[in-house]
Structure formats: C-alpha cells, structure tokens
Short mmCIF file of C-alpha atoms in Angstrom, two decimals:
data_model
loop_
_atom_site.label_atom_id
_atom_site.label_comp_id
_atom_site.label_asym_id
_atom_site.label_seq_id
_atom_site.Cartn_x
_atom_site.Cartn_y
_atom_site.Cartn_z
CA UNK A 247 0.25 25.22 -13.10
CA UNK A 248 1.61 21.70 -13.84
CA UNK A 249 -1.10 19.24 -15.24
CA UNK A 250 -2.31 16.65 -12.75
CA UNK A 251 -4.74 13.70 -13.11
CA UNK A 252 -6.04 11.44 -10.50
CA UNK A 253 -6.28 7.62 -11.47
CA UNK A 254 -8.10 5.05 -9.78
CA UNK A 255 -7.18 1.48 -9.90
CA UNK A 256 -7.92 -1.94 -8.18
CA UNK A 257 -5.22 -3.17 -6.29
CA UNK A 258 -5.40 -6.69 -8.16
CA UNK A 259 -5.34 -4.87 -11.39
CA UNK A 260 -2.30 -2.93 -10.74
CA UNK A 261 -0.39 -5.81 -9.55
CA UNK A 262 -1.00 -7.30 -12.87
CA UNK A 263 0.11 -4.60 -15.30
CA UNK A 264 2.99 -4.73 -17.39
CA UNK A 265 6.32 -2.65 -16.74
CA UNK A 266 5.64 -0.56 -19.67
CA UNK A 267 2.63 0.92 -17.62
CA UNK A 268 4.73 1.98 -14.74
CA UNK A 269 7.28 3.27 -17.58
CA UNK A 270 4.65 5.45 -18.69
CA UNK A 271 3.89 6.74 -15.28
CA UNK A 272 7.96 7.56 -14.90
CA UNK A 273 7.59 9.51 -18.37
CA UNK A 274 4.26 11.42 -17.32
CA UNK A 275 6.10 12.47 -14.10
CA UNK A 276 9.26 13.63 -15.81
CA UNK A 277 7.34 15.47 -18.22
CA UNK A 278 5.61 17.70 -15.55
CA UNK A 279 2.27 15.67 -15.55
CA UNK A 280 1.52 14.56 -12.14
CA UNK A 281 -0.43 11.37 -11.68
CA UNK A 282 -2.30 10.85 -8.06
CA UNK A 283 -3.05 7.32 -7.58
CA UNK A 284 -6.09 5.86 -5.41
CA UNK A 285 -6.15 2.18 -5.12
CA UNK A 286 -8.46 -0.42 -3.96
CA UNK A 287 -7.79 -4.20 -2.92
CA UNK A 288 -10.87 -5.86 -2.37
CA UNK A 289 -9.96 -9.67 -3.39
CA UNK A 290 -6.59 -9.46 -1.20
CA UNK A 291 -8.83 -8.15 1.64
CA UNK A 292 -11.29 -11.08 1.21
CA UNK A 293 -8.39 -13.52 0.96
CA UNK A 294 -6.70 -12.28 4.22
CA UNK A 295 -9.89 -12.35 6.18
CA UNK A 296 -10.62 -15.87 4.92
CA UNK A 297 -7.03 -16.81 6.22
CA UNK A 298 -7.80 -15.28 9.56
CA UNK A 299 -11.30 -16.84 9.80
CA UNK A 300 -12.86 -13.50 10.08
CA UNK A 301 -16.30 -13.49 8.68
CA UNK A 302 -17.16 -10.92 6.07
CA UNK A 303 -20.24 -10.03 4.08
CA UNK A 304 -21.24 -7.25 1.70
CA UNK A 305 -24.68 -4.93 1.67
CA UNK A 306 -25.23 -3.45 -1.60
CA UNK A 307 -21.32 -4.15 -2.78
CA UNK A 308 -19.94 -2.48 0.46
CA UNK A 309 -18.29 -4.70 2.99
CA UNK A 310 -19.77 -5.29 6.47
CA UNK A 311 -16.85 -3.39 8.48
CA UNK A 312 -16.54 -4.13 12.34
CA UNK A 313 -13.42 -3.47 14.02
CA UNK A 314 -11.92 -6.68 13.48
CA UNK A 315 -12.55 -6.18 9.69
CA UNK A 316 -11.15 -2.65 9.96
CA UNK A 317 -7.76 -3.54 11.16
CA UNK A 318 -7.51 -6.19 8.08
CA UNK A 319 -8.67 -3.25 5.81
CA UNK A 320 -6.16 -1.00 7.18
CA UNK A 321 -3.43 -3.54 7.11
CA UNK A 322 -3.98 -4.87 3.60
CA UNK A 323 -4.72 -1.71 1.72
CA UNK A 324 -2.33 0.88 3.53
CA UNK A 325 0.54 -1.91 4.28
CA UNK A 326 0.61 -4.69 1.83
CA UNK A 327 -1.01 -3.28 -1.43
CA UNK A 328 -0.03 0.32 -0.98
CA UNK A 329 3.67 -0.59 -0.39
CA UNK A 330 3.51 -3.02 -3.64
CA UNK A 331 2.24 -0.26 -5.72
CA UNK A 332 5.10 2.35 -4.68
CA UNK A 333 7.78 -0.49 -4.73
CA UNK A 334 6.46 -1.14 -8.19
CA UNK A 335 6.49 2.56 -9.36
CA UNK A 336 9.98 2.98 -7.73
CA UNK A 337 11.47 -0.19 -9.50
CA UNK A 338 10.46 1.55 -12.85
CA UNK A 339 12.32 4.84 -12.05
CA UNK A 340 9.81 7.10 -10.79
CA UNK A 341 9.47 8.65 -7.45
CA UNK A 342 6.35 7.67 -5.24
CA UNK A 343 5.17 8.07 -1.72
CA UNK A 344 2.58 5.86 -0.34
CA UNK A 345 -0.26 7.44 2.11
CA UNK A 346 -3.43 6.29 3.68
CA UNK A 347 -6.12 8.76 4.17
CA UNK A 348 -5.49 8.54 7.90
CA UNK A 349 -1.99 10.40 7.24
CA UNK A 350 -2.15 14.13 7.92
CA UNK A 351 -6.22 13.48 8.24
CA UNK A 352 -5.84 13.30 4.33
CA UNK A 353 -9.33 11.85 3.95
CA UNK A 354 -11.72 13.05 6.54
CA UNK A 355 -15.03 10.88 6.78
CA UNK A 356 -18.33 10.38 8.64
CA UNK A 357 -20.40 7.10 8.88
CA UNK A 358 -22.60 6.14 5.86
CA UNK A 359 -26.38 6.63 6.34
CA UNK A 360 -26.85 2.94 6.91
CA UNK A 361 -23.86 2.54 9.24
CA UNK A 362 -26.26 0.61 11.85
CA UNK A 363 -26.14 -2.19 9.32
CA UNK A 364 -23.12 -1.89 7.82
CA UNK A 365 -20.63 -0.71 10.54
CA UNK A 366 -17.36 1.50 10.02
CA UNK A 367 -17.84 2.23 6.39
CA UNK A 368 -17.28 6.09 5.72
CA UNK A 369 -18.53 8.91 3.04
CA UNK A 370 -15.94 11.43 2.67
CA UNK A 371 -16.67 14.83 4.14
CA UNK A 372 -13.39 16.65 3.20
CA UNK A 373 -9.91 15.79 1.78
CA UNK A 374 -6.52 17.62 2.93
CA UNK A 375 -5.55 18.50 -0.75
CA UNK A 376 -2.48 20.52 0.84
CA UNK A 377 -0.94 17.15 1.85
CA UNK A 378 -1.39 15.74 -1.67
CA UNK A 379 -0.07 19.12 -3.15
CA UNK A 380 3.18 19.12 -1.08
CA UNK A 381 4.02 15.53 -1.95
CA UNK A 382 3.67 16.57 -5.47
CA UNK A 383 5.50 19.70 -4.91
CA UNK A 384 8.62 17.48 -3.58
CA UNK A 385 8.63 15.45 -6.57
CA UNK A 386 6.92 12.30 -5.50
CA UNK A 387 3.70 10.41 -6.74
CA UNK A 388 1.27 10.11 -4.28
CA UNK A 389 -0.25 6.68 -3.78
CA UNK A 390 -3.19 6.81 -1.52
CA UNK A 391 -4.98 3.97 0.02
CA UNK A 392 -8.60 4.74 1.11
CA UNK A 393 -8.95 4.84 4.70
CA UNK A 394 -10.83 7.61 6.43
CA UNK A 395 -10.59 9.15 9.94
CA UNK A 396 -12.85 11.67 11.72
CA UNK A 397 -12.09 14.19 14.49
CA UNK A 398 -12.29 11.66 17.14
CA UNK A 399 -9.83 9.14 15.57
CA UNK A 400 -12.19 6.63 14.27
CA UNK A 401 -11.25 4.85 11.10
CA UNK A 402 -13.38 4.40 8.22
CA UNK A 403 -13.40 1.93 5.14
CA UNK A 404 -14.09 3.93 2.48
CA UNK A 405 -15.21 2.76 -1.34
CA UNK A 406 -11.71 3.11 -3.43
CA UNK A 407 -14.03 4.73 -6.35
CA UNK A 408 -15.83 7.23 -3.81
CA UNK A 409 -12.29 8.22 -2.33
CA UNK A 410 -10.80 8.75 -5.74
CA UNK A 411 -13.61 11.00 -6.85
CA UNK A 412 -13.37 12.99 -3.64
CA UNK A 413 -9.65 13.29 -4.27
CA UNK A 414 -10.10 14.48 -7.78
CA UNK A 415 -12.62 16.91 -6.85
CA UNK A 416 -10.81 18.55 -3.99
CA UNK A 417 -7.83 18.73 -6.11
CA UNK A 418 -9.85 20.63 -8.84
CA UNK A 419 -9.27 17.97 -11.28
CA UNK A 420 -12.22 17.62 -13.93
CA UNK A 421 -11.19 14.21 -15.44
CA UNK A 422 -10.45 10.89 -13.65
CA UNK A 423 -9.12 7.89 -15.24
CA UNK A 424 -10.28 4.66 -13.97
CA UNK A 425 -7.80 1.90 -15.10
CA UNK A 426 -9.23 -1.70 -15.24
CA UNK A 427 -8.92 -4.90 -16.93
CA UNK A 428 -11.34 -4.04 -19.91
CA UNK A 429 -10.72 -1.68 -22.83
CA UNK A 430 -13.78 0.44 -22.26
CA UNK A 431 -17.78 -0.28 -22.39
CA UNK A 432 -18.58 -2.28 -25.12
CA UNK A 433 -21.67 -2.39 -27.15
CA UNK A 434 -22.67 -5.05 -29.80
CA UNK A 435 -22.98 -3.13 -33.12
CA UNK A 436 -23.98 -5.15 -36.34
CA UNK A 437 -23.04 -8.25 -34.33
CA UNK A 438 -19.57 -7.09 -33.37
CA UNK A 439 -18.46 -5.81 -29.91
CA UNK A 440 -17.19 -2.46 -30.08
CA UNK A 441 -15.69 0.20 -27.33
CA UNK A 442 -18.25 2.87 -26.73
CA UNK A 443 -16.11 6.18 -27.30
CA UNK A 444 -18.49 8.20 -25.08
CA UNK A 445 -21.65 7.34 -22.94
CA UNK A 446 -23.75 9.32 -20.37
CA UNK A 447 -24.94 8.19 -17.01
CA UNK A 448 -28.44 7.96 -18.27
CA UNK A 449 -27.34 5.65 -21.23
CA UNK A 450 -25.54 3.48 -18.49
CA UNK A 451 -28.31 2.91 -16.56
CA UNK A 452 -30.37 1.85 -19.77
CA UNK A 453 -27.75 -0.40 -20.86
CA UNK A 454 -27.83 -2.23 -17.60
CA UNK A 455 -31.63 -2.50 -17.56
CA UNK A 456 -31.54 -3.80 -21.18
CA UNK A 457 -28.68 -6.52 -20.07
CA UNK A 458 -26.31 -5.02 -22.46
CA UNK A 459 -23.94 -4.11 -19.50
CA UNK A 460 -24.02 -7.44 -17.38
CA UNK A 461 -22.09 -9.20 -14.71
CA UNK A 462 -18.94 -8.09 -13.42
CA UNK A 463 -19.09 -5.02 -15.83
CA UNK A 464 -22.07 -3.65 -13.68
CA UNK A 465 -19.85 -2.79 -10.51
CA UNK A 466 -17.02 -1.46 -12.76
CA UNK A 467 -19.42 1.00 -14.66
CA UNK A 468 -21.31 2.13 -11.39
CA UNK A 469 -17.90 2.45 -9.36
CA UNK A 470 -16.76 4.60 -12.36
CA UNK A 471 -20.04 6.61 -12.28
CA UNK A 472 -19.21 7.30 -8.47
CA UNK A 473 -16.23 9.04 -9.26
CA UNK A 474 -18.12 11.83 -11.13
CA UNK A 475 -18.78 14.20 -8.11
CA UNK A 476 -18.07 17.84 -7.30
CA UNK A 477 -15.58 19.34 -9.99
CA UNK A 478 -14.99 15.92 -11.74
CA UNK A 479 -16.97 16.17 -15.07
CA UNK A 480 -15.90 12.88 -16.69
CA UNK A 481 -14.41 9.57 -16.02
CA UNK A 482 -12.45 7.66 -18.78
CA UNK A 483 -12.59 3.65 -18.26
CA UNK A 484 -9.35 2.11 -20.14
CA UNK A 485 -7.54 -1.06 -19.93
CA UNK A 486 -3.85 -0.83 -18.42
CA UNK A 487 -2.72 -3.22 -21.07
CA UNK A 488 -3.19 -0.95 -23.86
CA UNK A 489 0.25 0.38 -24.91
CA UNK A 490 0.65 4.28 -24.08
CA UNK A 491 -2.83 4.23 -22.50
CA UNK A 492 -2.22 6.82 -20.05
CA UNK A 493 -0.58 9.47 -22.32
CA UNK A 494 -3.35 8.78 -24.73
CA UNK A 495 -6.25 9.38 -21.94
CA UNK A 496 -4.63 12.52 -20.50
CA UNK A 497 -3.05 14.12 -23.40
CA UNK A 498 -5.31 13.21 -26.58
CA UNK A 499 -8.34 11.32 -25.88
CA UNK A 500 -9.53 8.57 -28.25
CA UNK A 501 -8.70 5.71 -25.79
CA UNK A 502 -11.24 3.60 -23.66
CA UNK A 503 -14.97 5.10 -22.87
CA UNK A 504 -15.51 8.59 -21.54
CA UNK A 505 -18.29 8.69 -19.17
CA UNK A 506 -19.79 12.09 -18.97
CA UNK A 507 -22.71 13.33 -16.59
CA UNK A 508 -25.07 14.23 -19.61
#
C-alpha cells in the first residue's frame, strides 16, 4: 500500500507558505507518498463576517454558528480558501482536487454537546474514507474543507483540527502533521529557547499550567492534541518555512515536535 499522510494547515498559514513547500508536495506525490490536506480558515471567516456586518463570538475557542454564520463559513472555507490551496498546488505542478465534508457525505457530523449555546458546530461521527481513497487512486491530492453534514442534510461548522484527526483515523494513518508558523514547541533550556523533539500530552498541560507555553501557542498546541484520536498515535508540529520539512517529517523524523499520547 502506498504511503499516505494527513496534513492539517490553517488557511492563512498555507497562503503564506513559499513555493518550495508546494514543490515538496509535488515531489512526494510523484514518489508515491500521498498527502491528504485538511485546512482551516478562521481569520478569513472573521474578516468576511465583519465585512458583511454579521456578529460573531467564540465560546471556548469555537465559533458560535447560526445559519447566517454557517453560510459564510461554507463560502469562505469550501469556496475561497479551498480553491486558493488547490490553485497553488496545481500551479506548482501537482494534481489536487478540492472537497468539503458535504461532498459525498465525506464528513458526517452531529451537534456538539453544548449546541444550544453554540449553534451548528459539529462533532465528527464518521468519515467516508472511500471518497478520499478514490480521489488518491485517480492520482489527485485531496484538499478538504471541514464542513460536516448529517443524514437530514444539516451542515455543521467543524473545527479543522478535529476534522483532520478524524480523517487521519478513518484512513488508518497513525501520524498527523500540523503545519504552522512555528518550528515546534519551545522550551527554555540554559537561557536559550530550544525546540522540544518530543513531548507527551500530560507534559503539554504542565507547560501550559507553568506558563512555559503561553499566548497564541496554547490554542495551536491544544489543537494538535485534538488530532490524537482513534488510530492517530502522534502529531508532529512543524514550520512550513523549513526547507524540506515535509519529507523530513514523513520519512526521517527529527524535525519539529512530536506530540505523543504518553
């Protein structure tokens, strides 16, 4: 079976990545290593909601989502950002196909426990892995926007990290790669910041409690931890700016920070 991996990336991070990163995706695809990309797009959604004068608020890091917000979420994620990523991959010589979780009932979802408070935000109940397998079998790289759907046709806004973890688990992938704008989780050793090669989920919670992981890094790290579900045993946080980062993460290791369950 050809090697495959799932990569999660924020929409704004992907848009800023150098062409060399997309060239690397092409090389991996040509050497029979198949990337599956699940992307987010929070900042672009917020920007569009503001332009349209639609109020938005967050509850514990998840966006309150009514039908009006849902329309914008789908428009931005499945429309603008998804196609931007597909275009960029294709411009760099690889083959990509954009999908949202609605297509082929790819990401099936149910309301989250606190849906009365937060609206149409979903938890993943199932992933139609056959659709992803079929797209890869045709030689295309799946690029997936995290919109979910249920049997009645109701759409859900799904956290991209949760969606990526579920996609990886249903594909039987044990390692997820989270591409961000930091080289990994940093720790100060002898007055010098160094990237931790490996860290457990428990150690992350300790570092958040002690203030070693702070600010914007907290949601990034917590998000990466959310990807560890089902069959996914480890998540690697890497910076997309590092030359050859994907090949290193997939083939060799020794780049970024590996987050392991225990």
